[in-house]
PDB file of C-alpha atoms in Angstrom:
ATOM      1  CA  UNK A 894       0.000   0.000   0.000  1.00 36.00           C
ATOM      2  CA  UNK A 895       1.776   3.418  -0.902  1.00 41.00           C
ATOM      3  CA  UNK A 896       1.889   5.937   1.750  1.00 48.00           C
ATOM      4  CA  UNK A 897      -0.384   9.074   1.173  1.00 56.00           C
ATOM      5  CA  UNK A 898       2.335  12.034   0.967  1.00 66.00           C
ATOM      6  CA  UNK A 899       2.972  13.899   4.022  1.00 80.00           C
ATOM      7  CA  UNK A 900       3.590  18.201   3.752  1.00 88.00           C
ATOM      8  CA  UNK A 901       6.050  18.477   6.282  1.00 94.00           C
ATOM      9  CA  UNK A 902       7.930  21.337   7.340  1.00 96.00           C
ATOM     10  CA  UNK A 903      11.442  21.933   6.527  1.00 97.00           C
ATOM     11  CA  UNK A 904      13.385  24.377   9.498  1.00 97.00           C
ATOM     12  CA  UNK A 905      15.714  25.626   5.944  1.00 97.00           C
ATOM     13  CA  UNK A 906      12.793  26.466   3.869  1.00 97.00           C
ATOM     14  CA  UNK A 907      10.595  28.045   6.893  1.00 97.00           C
ATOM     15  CA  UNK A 908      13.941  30.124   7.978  1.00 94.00           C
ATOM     16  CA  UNK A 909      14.535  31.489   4.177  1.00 95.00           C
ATOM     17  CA  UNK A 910      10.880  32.825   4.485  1.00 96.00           C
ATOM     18  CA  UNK A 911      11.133  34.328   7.616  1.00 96.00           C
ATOM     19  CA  UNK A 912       9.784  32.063   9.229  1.00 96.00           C
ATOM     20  CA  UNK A 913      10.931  30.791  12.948  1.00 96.00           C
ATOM     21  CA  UNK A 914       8.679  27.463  14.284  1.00 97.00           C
ATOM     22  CA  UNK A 915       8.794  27.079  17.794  1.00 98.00           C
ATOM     23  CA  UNK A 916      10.011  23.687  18.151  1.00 98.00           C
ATOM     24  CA  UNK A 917      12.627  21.770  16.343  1.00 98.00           C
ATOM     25  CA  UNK A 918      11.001  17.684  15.449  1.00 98.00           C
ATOM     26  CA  UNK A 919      14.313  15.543  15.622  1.00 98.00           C
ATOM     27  CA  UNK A 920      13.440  12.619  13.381  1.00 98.00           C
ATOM     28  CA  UNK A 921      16.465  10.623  14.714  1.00 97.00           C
ATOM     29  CA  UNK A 922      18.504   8.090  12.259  1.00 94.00           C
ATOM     30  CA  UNK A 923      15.392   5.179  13.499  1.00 94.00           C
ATOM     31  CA  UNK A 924      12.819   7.606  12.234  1.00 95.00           C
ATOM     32  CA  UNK A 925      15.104   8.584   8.966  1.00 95.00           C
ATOM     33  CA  UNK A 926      16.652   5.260   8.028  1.00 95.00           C
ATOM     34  CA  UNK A 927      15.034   2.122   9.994  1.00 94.00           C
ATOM     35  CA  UNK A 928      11.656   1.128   7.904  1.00 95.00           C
ATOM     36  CA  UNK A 929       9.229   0.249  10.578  1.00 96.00           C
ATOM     37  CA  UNK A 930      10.152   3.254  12.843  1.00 96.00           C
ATOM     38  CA  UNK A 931       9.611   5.121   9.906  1.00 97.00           C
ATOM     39  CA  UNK A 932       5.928   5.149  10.870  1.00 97.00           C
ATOM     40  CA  UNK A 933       6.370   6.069  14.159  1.00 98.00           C
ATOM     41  CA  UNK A 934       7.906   9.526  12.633  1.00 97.00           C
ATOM     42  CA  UNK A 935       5.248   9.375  10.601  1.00 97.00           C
ATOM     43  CA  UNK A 936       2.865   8.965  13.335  1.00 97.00           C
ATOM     44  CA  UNK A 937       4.001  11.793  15.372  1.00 98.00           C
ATOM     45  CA  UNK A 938       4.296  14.113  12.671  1.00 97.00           C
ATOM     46  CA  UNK A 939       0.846  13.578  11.596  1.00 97.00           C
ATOM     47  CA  UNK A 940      -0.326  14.278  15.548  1.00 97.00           C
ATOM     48  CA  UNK A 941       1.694  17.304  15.070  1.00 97.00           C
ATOM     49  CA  UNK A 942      -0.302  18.537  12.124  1.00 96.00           C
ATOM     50  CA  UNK A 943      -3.308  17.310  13.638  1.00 95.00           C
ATOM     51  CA  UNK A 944      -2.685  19.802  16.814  1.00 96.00           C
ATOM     52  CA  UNK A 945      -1.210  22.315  14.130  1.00 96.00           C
ATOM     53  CA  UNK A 946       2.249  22.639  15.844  1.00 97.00           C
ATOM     54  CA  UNK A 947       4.497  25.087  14.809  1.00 97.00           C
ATOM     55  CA  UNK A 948       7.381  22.737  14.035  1.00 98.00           C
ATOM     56  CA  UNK A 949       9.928  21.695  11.428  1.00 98.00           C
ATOM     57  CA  UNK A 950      12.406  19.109  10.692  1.00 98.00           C
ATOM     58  CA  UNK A 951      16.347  19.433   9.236  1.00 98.00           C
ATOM     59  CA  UNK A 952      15.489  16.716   6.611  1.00 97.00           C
ATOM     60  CA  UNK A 953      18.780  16.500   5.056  1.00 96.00           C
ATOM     61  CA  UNK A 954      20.340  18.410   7.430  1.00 98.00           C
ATOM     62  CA  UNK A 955      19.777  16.308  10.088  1.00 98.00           C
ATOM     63  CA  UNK A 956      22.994  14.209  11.231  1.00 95.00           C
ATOM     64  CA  UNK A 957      23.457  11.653  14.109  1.00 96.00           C
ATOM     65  CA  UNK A 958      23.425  12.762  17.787  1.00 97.00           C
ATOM     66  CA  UNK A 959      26.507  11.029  18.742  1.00 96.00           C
ATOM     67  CA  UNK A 960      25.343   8.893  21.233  1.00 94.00           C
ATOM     68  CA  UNK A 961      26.299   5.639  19.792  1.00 91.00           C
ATOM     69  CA  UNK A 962      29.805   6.544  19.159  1.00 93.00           C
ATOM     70  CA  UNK A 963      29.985   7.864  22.651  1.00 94.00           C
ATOM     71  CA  UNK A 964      28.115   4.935  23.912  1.00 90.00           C
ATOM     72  CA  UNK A 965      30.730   2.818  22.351  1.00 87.00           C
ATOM     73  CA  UNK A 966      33.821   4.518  23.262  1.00 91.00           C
ATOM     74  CA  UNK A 967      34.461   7.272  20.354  1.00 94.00           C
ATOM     75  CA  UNK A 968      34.299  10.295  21.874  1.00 97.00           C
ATOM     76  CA  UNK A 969      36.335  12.373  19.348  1.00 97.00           C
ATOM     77  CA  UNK A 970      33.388  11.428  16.502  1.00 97.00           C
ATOM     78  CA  UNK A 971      31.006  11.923  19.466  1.00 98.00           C
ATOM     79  CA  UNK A 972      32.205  15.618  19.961  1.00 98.00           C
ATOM     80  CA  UNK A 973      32.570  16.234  16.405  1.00 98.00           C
ATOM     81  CA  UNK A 974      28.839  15.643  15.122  1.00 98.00           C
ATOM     82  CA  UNK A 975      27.720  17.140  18.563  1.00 98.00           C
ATOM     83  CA  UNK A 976      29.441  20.059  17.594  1.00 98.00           C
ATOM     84  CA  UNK A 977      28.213  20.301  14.318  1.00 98.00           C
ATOM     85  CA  UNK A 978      24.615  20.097  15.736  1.00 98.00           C
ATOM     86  CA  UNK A 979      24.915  22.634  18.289  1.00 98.00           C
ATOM     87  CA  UNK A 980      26.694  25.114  15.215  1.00 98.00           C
ATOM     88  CA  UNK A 981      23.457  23.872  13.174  1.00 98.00           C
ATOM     89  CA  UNK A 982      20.730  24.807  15.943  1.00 98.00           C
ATOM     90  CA  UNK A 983      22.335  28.193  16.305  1.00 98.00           C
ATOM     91  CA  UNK A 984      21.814  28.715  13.162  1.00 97.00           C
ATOM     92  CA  UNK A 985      18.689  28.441  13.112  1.00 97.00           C
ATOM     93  CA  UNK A 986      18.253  29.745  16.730  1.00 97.00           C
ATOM     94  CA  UNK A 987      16.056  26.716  17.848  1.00 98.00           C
ATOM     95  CA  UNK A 988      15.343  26.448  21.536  1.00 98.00           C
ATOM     96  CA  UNK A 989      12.788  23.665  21.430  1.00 98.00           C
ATOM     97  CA  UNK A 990      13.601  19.827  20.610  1.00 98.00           C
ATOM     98  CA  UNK A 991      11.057  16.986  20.077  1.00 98.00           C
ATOM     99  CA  UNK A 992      12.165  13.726  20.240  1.00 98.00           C
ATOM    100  CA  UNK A 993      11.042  10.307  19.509  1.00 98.00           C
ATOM    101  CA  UNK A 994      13.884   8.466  20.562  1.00 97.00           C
ATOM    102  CA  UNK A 995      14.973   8.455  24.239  1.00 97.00           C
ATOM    103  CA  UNK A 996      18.500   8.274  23.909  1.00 96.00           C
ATOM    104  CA  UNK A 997      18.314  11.565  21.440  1.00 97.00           C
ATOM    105  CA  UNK A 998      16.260  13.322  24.424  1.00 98.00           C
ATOM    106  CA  UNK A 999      19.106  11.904  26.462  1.00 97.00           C
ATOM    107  CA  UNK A1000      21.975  13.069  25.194  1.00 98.00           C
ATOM    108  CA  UNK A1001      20.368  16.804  24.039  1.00 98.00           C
ATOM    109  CA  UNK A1002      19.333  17.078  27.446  1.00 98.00           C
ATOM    110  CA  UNK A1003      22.027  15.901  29.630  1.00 98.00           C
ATOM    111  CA  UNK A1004      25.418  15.675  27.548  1.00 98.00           C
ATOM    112  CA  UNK A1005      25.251  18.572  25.032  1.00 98.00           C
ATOM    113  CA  UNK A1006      25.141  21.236  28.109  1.00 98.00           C
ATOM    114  CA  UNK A1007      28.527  20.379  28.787  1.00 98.00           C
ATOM    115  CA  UNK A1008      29.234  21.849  25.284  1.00 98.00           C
ATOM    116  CA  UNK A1009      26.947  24.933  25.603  1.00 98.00           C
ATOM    117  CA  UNK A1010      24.319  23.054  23.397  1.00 98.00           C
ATOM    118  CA  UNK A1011      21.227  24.139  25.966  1.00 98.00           C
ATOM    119  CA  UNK A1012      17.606  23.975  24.591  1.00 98.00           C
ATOM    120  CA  UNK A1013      14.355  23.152  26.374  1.00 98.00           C
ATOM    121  CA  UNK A1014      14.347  18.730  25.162  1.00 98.00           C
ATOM    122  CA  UNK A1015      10.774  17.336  25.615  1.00 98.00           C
ATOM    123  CA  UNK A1016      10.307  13.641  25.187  1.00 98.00           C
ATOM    124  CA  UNK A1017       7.353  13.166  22.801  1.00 98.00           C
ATOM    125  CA  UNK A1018       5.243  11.037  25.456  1.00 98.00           C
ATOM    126  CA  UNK A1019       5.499  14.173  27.478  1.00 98.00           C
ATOM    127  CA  UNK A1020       4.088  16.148  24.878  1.00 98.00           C
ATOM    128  CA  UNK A1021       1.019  14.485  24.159  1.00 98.00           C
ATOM    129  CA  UNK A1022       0.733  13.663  27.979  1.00 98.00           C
ATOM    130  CA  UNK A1023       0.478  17.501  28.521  1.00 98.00           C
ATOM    131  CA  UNK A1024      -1.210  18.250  24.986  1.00 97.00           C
ATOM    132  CA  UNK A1025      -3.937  15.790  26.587  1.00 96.00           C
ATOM    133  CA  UNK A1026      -4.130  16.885  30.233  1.00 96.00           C
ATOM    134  CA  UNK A1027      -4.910  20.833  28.859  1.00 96.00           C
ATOM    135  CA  UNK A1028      -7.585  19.369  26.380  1.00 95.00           C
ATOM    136  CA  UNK A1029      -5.324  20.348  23.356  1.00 95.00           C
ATOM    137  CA  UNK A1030      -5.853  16.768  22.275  1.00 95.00           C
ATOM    138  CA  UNK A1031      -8.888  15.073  22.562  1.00 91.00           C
ATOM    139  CA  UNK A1032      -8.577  11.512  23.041  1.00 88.00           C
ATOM    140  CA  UNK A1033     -11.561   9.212  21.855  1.00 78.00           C
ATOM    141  CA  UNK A1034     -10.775   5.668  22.935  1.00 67.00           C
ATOM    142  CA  UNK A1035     -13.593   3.855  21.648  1.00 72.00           C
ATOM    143  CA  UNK A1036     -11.289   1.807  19.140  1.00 78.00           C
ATOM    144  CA  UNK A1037      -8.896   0.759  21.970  1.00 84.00           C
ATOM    145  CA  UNK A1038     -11.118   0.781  25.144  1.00 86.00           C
ATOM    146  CA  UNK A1039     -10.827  -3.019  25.726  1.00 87.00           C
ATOM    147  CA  UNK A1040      -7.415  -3.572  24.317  1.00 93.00           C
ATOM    148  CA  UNK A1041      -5.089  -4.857  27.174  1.00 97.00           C
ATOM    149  CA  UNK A1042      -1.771  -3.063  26.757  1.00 98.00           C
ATOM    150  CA  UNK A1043       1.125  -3.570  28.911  1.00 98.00           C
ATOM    151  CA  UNK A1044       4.179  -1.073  28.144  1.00 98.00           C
ATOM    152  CA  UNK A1045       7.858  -1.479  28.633  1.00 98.00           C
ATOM    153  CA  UNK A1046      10.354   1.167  29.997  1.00 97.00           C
ATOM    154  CA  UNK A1047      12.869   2.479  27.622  1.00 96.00           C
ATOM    155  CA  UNK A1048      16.107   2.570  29.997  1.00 95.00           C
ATOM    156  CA  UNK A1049      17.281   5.793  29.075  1.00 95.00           C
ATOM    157  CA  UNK A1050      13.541   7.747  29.368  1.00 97.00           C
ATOM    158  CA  UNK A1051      13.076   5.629  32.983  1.00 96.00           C
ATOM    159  CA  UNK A1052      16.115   5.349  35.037  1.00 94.00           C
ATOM    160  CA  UNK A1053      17.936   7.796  33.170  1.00 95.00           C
ATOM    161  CA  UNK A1054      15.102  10.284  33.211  1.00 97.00           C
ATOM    162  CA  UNK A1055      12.868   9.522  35.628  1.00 97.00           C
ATOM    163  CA  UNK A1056       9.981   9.871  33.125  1.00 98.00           C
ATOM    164  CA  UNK A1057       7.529   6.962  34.664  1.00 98.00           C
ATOM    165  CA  UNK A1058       4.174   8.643  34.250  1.00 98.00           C
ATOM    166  CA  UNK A1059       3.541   9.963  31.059  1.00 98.00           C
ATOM    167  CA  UNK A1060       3.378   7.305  29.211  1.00 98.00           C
ATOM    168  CA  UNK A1061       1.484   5.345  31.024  1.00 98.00           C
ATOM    169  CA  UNK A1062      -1.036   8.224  31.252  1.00 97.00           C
ATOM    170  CA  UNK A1063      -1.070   8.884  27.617  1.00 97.00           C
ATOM    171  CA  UNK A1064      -1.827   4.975  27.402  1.00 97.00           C
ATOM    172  CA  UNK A1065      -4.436   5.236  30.135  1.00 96.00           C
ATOM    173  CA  UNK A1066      -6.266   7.757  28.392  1.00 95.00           C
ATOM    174  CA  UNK A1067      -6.683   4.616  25.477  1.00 94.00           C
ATOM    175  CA  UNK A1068      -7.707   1.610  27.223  1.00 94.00           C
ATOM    176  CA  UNK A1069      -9.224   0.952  30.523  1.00 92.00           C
ATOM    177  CA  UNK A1070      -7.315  -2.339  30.396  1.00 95.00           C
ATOM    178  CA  UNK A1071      -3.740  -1.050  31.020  1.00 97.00           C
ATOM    179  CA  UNK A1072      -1.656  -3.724  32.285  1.00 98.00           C
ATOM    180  CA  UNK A1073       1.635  -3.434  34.493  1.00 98.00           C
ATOM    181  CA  UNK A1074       4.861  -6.006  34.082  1.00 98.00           C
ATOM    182  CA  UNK A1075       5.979  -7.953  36.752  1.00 97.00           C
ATOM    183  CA  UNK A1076       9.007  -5.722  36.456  1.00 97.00           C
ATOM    184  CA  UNK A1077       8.203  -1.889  35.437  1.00 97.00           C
ATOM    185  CA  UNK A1078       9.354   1.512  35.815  1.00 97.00           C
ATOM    186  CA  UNK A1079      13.335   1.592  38.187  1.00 96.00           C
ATOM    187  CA  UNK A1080      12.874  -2.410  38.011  1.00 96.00           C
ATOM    188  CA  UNK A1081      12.279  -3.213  34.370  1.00 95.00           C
ATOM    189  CA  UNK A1082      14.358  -5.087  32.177  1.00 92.00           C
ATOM    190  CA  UNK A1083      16.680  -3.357  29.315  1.00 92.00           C
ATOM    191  CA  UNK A1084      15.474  -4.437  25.883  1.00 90.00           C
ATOM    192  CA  UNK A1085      19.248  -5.652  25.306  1.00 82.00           C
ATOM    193  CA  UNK A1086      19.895  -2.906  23.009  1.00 63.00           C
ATOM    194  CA  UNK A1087      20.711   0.192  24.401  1.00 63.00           C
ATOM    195  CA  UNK A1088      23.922   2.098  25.121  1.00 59.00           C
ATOM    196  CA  UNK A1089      25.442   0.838  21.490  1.00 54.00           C
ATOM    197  CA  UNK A1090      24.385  -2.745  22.331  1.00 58.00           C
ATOM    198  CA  UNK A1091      22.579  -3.050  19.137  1.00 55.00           C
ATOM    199  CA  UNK A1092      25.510  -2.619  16.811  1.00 57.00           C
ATOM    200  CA  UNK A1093      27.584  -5.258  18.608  1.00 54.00           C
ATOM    201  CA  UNK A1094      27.569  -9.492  19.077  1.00 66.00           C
ATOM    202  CA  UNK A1095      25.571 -10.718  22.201  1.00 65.00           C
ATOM    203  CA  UNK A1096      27.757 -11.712  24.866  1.00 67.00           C
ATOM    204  CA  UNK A1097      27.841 -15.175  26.455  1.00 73.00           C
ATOM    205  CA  UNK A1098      24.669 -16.028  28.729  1.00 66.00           C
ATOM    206  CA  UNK A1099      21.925 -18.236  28.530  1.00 73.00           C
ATOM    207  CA  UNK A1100      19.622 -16.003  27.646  1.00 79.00           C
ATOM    208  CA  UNK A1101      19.447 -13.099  24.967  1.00 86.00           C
ATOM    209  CA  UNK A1102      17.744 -10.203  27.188  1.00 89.00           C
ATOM    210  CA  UNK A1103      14.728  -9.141  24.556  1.00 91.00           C
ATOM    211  CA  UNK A1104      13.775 -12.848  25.154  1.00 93.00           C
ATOM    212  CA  UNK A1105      14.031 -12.239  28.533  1.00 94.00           C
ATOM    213  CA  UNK A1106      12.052  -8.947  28.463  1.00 96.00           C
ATOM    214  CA  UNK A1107       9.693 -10.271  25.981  1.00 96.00           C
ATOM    215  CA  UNK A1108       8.562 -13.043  28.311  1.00 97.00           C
ATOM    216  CA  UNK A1109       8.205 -10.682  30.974  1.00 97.00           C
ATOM    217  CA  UNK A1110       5.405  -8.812  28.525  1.00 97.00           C
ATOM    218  CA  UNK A1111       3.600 -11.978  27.371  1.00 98.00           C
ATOM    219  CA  UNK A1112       2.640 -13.004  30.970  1.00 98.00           C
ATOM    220  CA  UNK A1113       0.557 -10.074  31.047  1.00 98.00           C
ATOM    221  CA  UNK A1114      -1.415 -11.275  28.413  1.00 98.00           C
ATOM    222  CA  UNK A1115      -1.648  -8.280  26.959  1.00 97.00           C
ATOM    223  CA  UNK A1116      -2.996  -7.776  23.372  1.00 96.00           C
ATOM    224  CA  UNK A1117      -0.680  -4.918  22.433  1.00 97.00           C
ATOM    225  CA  UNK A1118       2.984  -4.182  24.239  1.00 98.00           C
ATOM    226  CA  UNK A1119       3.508  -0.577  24.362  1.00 98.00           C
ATOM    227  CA  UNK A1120       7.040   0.729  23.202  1.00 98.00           C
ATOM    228  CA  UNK A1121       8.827   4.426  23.492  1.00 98.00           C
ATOM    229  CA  UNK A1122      11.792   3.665  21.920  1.00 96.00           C
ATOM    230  CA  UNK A1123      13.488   2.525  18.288  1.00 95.00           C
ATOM    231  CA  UNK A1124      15.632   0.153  19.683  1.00 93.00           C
ATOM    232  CA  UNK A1125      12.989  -1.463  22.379  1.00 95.00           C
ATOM    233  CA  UNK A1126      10.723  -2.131  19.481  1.00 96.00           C
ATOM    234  CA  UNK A1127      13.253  -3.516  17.460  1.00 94.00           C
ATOM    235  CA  UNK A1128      13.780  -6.257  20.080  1.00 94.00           C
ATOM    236  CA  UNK A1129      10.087  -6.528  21.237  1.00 95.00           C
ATOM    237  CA  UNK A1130       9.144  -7.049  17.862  1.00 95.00           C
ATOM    238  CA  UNK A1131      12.271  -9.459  17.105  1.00 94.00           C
ATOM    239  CA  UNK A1132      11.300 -10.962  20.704  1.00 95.00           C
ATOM    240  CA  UNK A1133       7.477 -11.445  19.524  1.00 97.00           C
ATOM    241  CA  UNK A1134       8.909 -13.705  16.440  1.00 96.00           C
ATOM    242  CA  UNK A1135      11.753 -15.525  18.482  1.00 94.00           C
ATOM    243  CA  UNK A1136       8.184 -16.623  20.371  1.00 96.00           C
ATOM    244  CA  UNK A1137       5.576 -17.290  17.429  1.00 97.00           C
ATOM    245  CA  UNK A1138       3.357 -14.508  18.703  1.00 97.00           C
ATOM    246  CA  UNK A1139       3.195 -12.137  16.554  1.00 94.00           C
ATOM    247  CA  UNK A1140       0.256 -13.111  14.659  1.00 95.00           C
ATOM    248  CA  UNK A1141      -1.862 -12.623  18.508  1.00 96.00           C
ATOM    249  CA  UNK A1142       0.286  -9.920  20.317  1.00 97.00           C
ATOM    250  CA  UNK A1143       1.152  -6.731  18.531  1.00 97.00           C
ATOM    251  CA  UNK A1144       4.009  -4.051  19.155  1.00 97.00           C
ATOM    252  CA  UNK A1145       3.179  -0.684  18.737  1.00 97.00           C
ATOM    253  CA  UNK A1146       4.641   2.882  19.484  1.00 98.00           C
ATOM    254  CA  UNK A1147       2.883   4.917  21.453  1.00 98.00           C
ATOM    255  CA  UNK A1148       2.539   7.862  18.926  1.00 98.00           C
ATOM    256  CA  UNK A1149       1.291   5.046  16.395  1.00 97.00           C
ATOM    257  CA  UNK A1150      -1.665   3.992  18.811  1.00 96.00           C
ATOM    258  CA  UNK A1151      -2.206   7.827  19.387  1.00 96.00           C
ATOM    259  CA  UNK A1152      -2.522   8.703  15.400  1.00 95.00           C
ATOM    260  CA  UNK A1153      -4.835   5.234  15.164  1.00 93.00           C
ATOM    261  CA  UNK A1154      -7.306   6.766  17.542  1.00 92.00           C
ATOM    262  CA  UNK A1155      -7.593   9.670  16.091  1.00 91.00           C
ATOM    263  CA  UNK A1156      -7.881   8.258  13.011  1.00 88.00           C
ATOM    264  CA  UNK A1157      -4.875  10.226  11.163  1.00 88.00           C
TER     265      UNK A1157
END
């Protein structure tokens, strides 16, 4: 099925027009490059419309964070495209970040300070937990009001961030059938792929830990397993097939079960 065309806004077109937007939409190399978190971009951007945000995106622009290579021990390439962001955003004198991915919020929020990159970083879970508390978005959850969803805790939006609650009231305001893990918020498992895990062999164990984790989400019997994160739903989802249950247990993103009940 091909995609319907999305008009979004470019910061280097709006800028040449006069034109400041008040917040800055980092896609994120998931949301640019990986093909199902392609639709969770896609998702959020359409929300974004929907609310009629003033917002824009680099497009082409846009470069990594850094946070693998620092993750993984480069910090010379992790300084130099930090740098070269931070020269970027001044540029274009943007204040505001919206992220998708919690180790971009991460990073912009706790690391680039220490190179005078400071802006205002705002998960996207707490944006449409605020955007929903004021009213701005109206949440009818007829389509999901007897889905079971359980959700699992990105490591660097929970421990790192101590951001527990707004996702889970974003989800809330869904289903009436939200469902906790055994383990959850400070005591949930890591998907397995965090902190440059993903781009390296697994280590010796007896277990892979998205098996693990993906375990821990089937006993809920949940329908749907709620994911924040491009690398937690590339391991739930791999986690769902390692089990055979993907045909009866579905991972979404957040911002994709948002846009589905709205119906954009």
């Amino acid at each position: 099925m091909e995609l319907k065309k999305l008009d979004i806004p470019v910061m280097a077109d709006l800028f040449a027009k006069g034109e400041n937007p008040e917040y800055l939409f980092w896609v994120g190399c998931a949301g640019a490059f990986d093909d199902r978190y392609k639709k969770v971009a896609r998702a959020f951007a359409k929300i974004l419309s929907h609310l009629n945000i003033s917002y824009a995106i680099l497009g082409k622009e846009e470069s990594c964070t850094g946070d693998p290579a620092r993750r993984a021990g480069n910090e010379m390439l992790y300084q130099m495209q930090a740098l070269q962001n931070i020269e970027l955003f001044k540029g274009y004198e943007i204040k505001k970040i919206l992220t998708i991915c919690p180790h971009c919020f991460n990073i912009f929020k706790n690391e680039y300070p220490d190179l005078d990159g400071n802006y205002e970083v705002i998960h996207y879970t707490q944006f449409l937990d605020e955007c929903i508390r004021k009213g701005d978005l109206k949440i009818e959850p007829s389509k999901m009001i007897n889905s079971r969803i359980t959700y699992h805790d990105p490591c660097y939006l929970g421990r790192a961030n101590d951001i527990y609650r707004e996702p889970r009231s974003v989800l809330k305001a869904i289903t009436h059938n939200f469902v906790e893990m055994s383990r959850n918020k400070s005591f949930a498992l890591c998907c397995g792929a965090g902190g440059a895990q993903m781009f390296k062999e697994a280590e010796k164990g007896v277990k892979e830990v998205f098996i693990e984790r993906t375990e821990d989400a089937l006993k809920t019997d949940a329908d749907i397993i709620a994911t924040a994160c491009p690398f937690c739903m590339t391991m739930m989802t791999d986690g769902l097939k390692y089990k055979n249950k993907e045909e009866e247990v579905k991972n979404f993103d957040i911002a994709e079960l948002i846009a589905q009940t709205l119906d954009i």
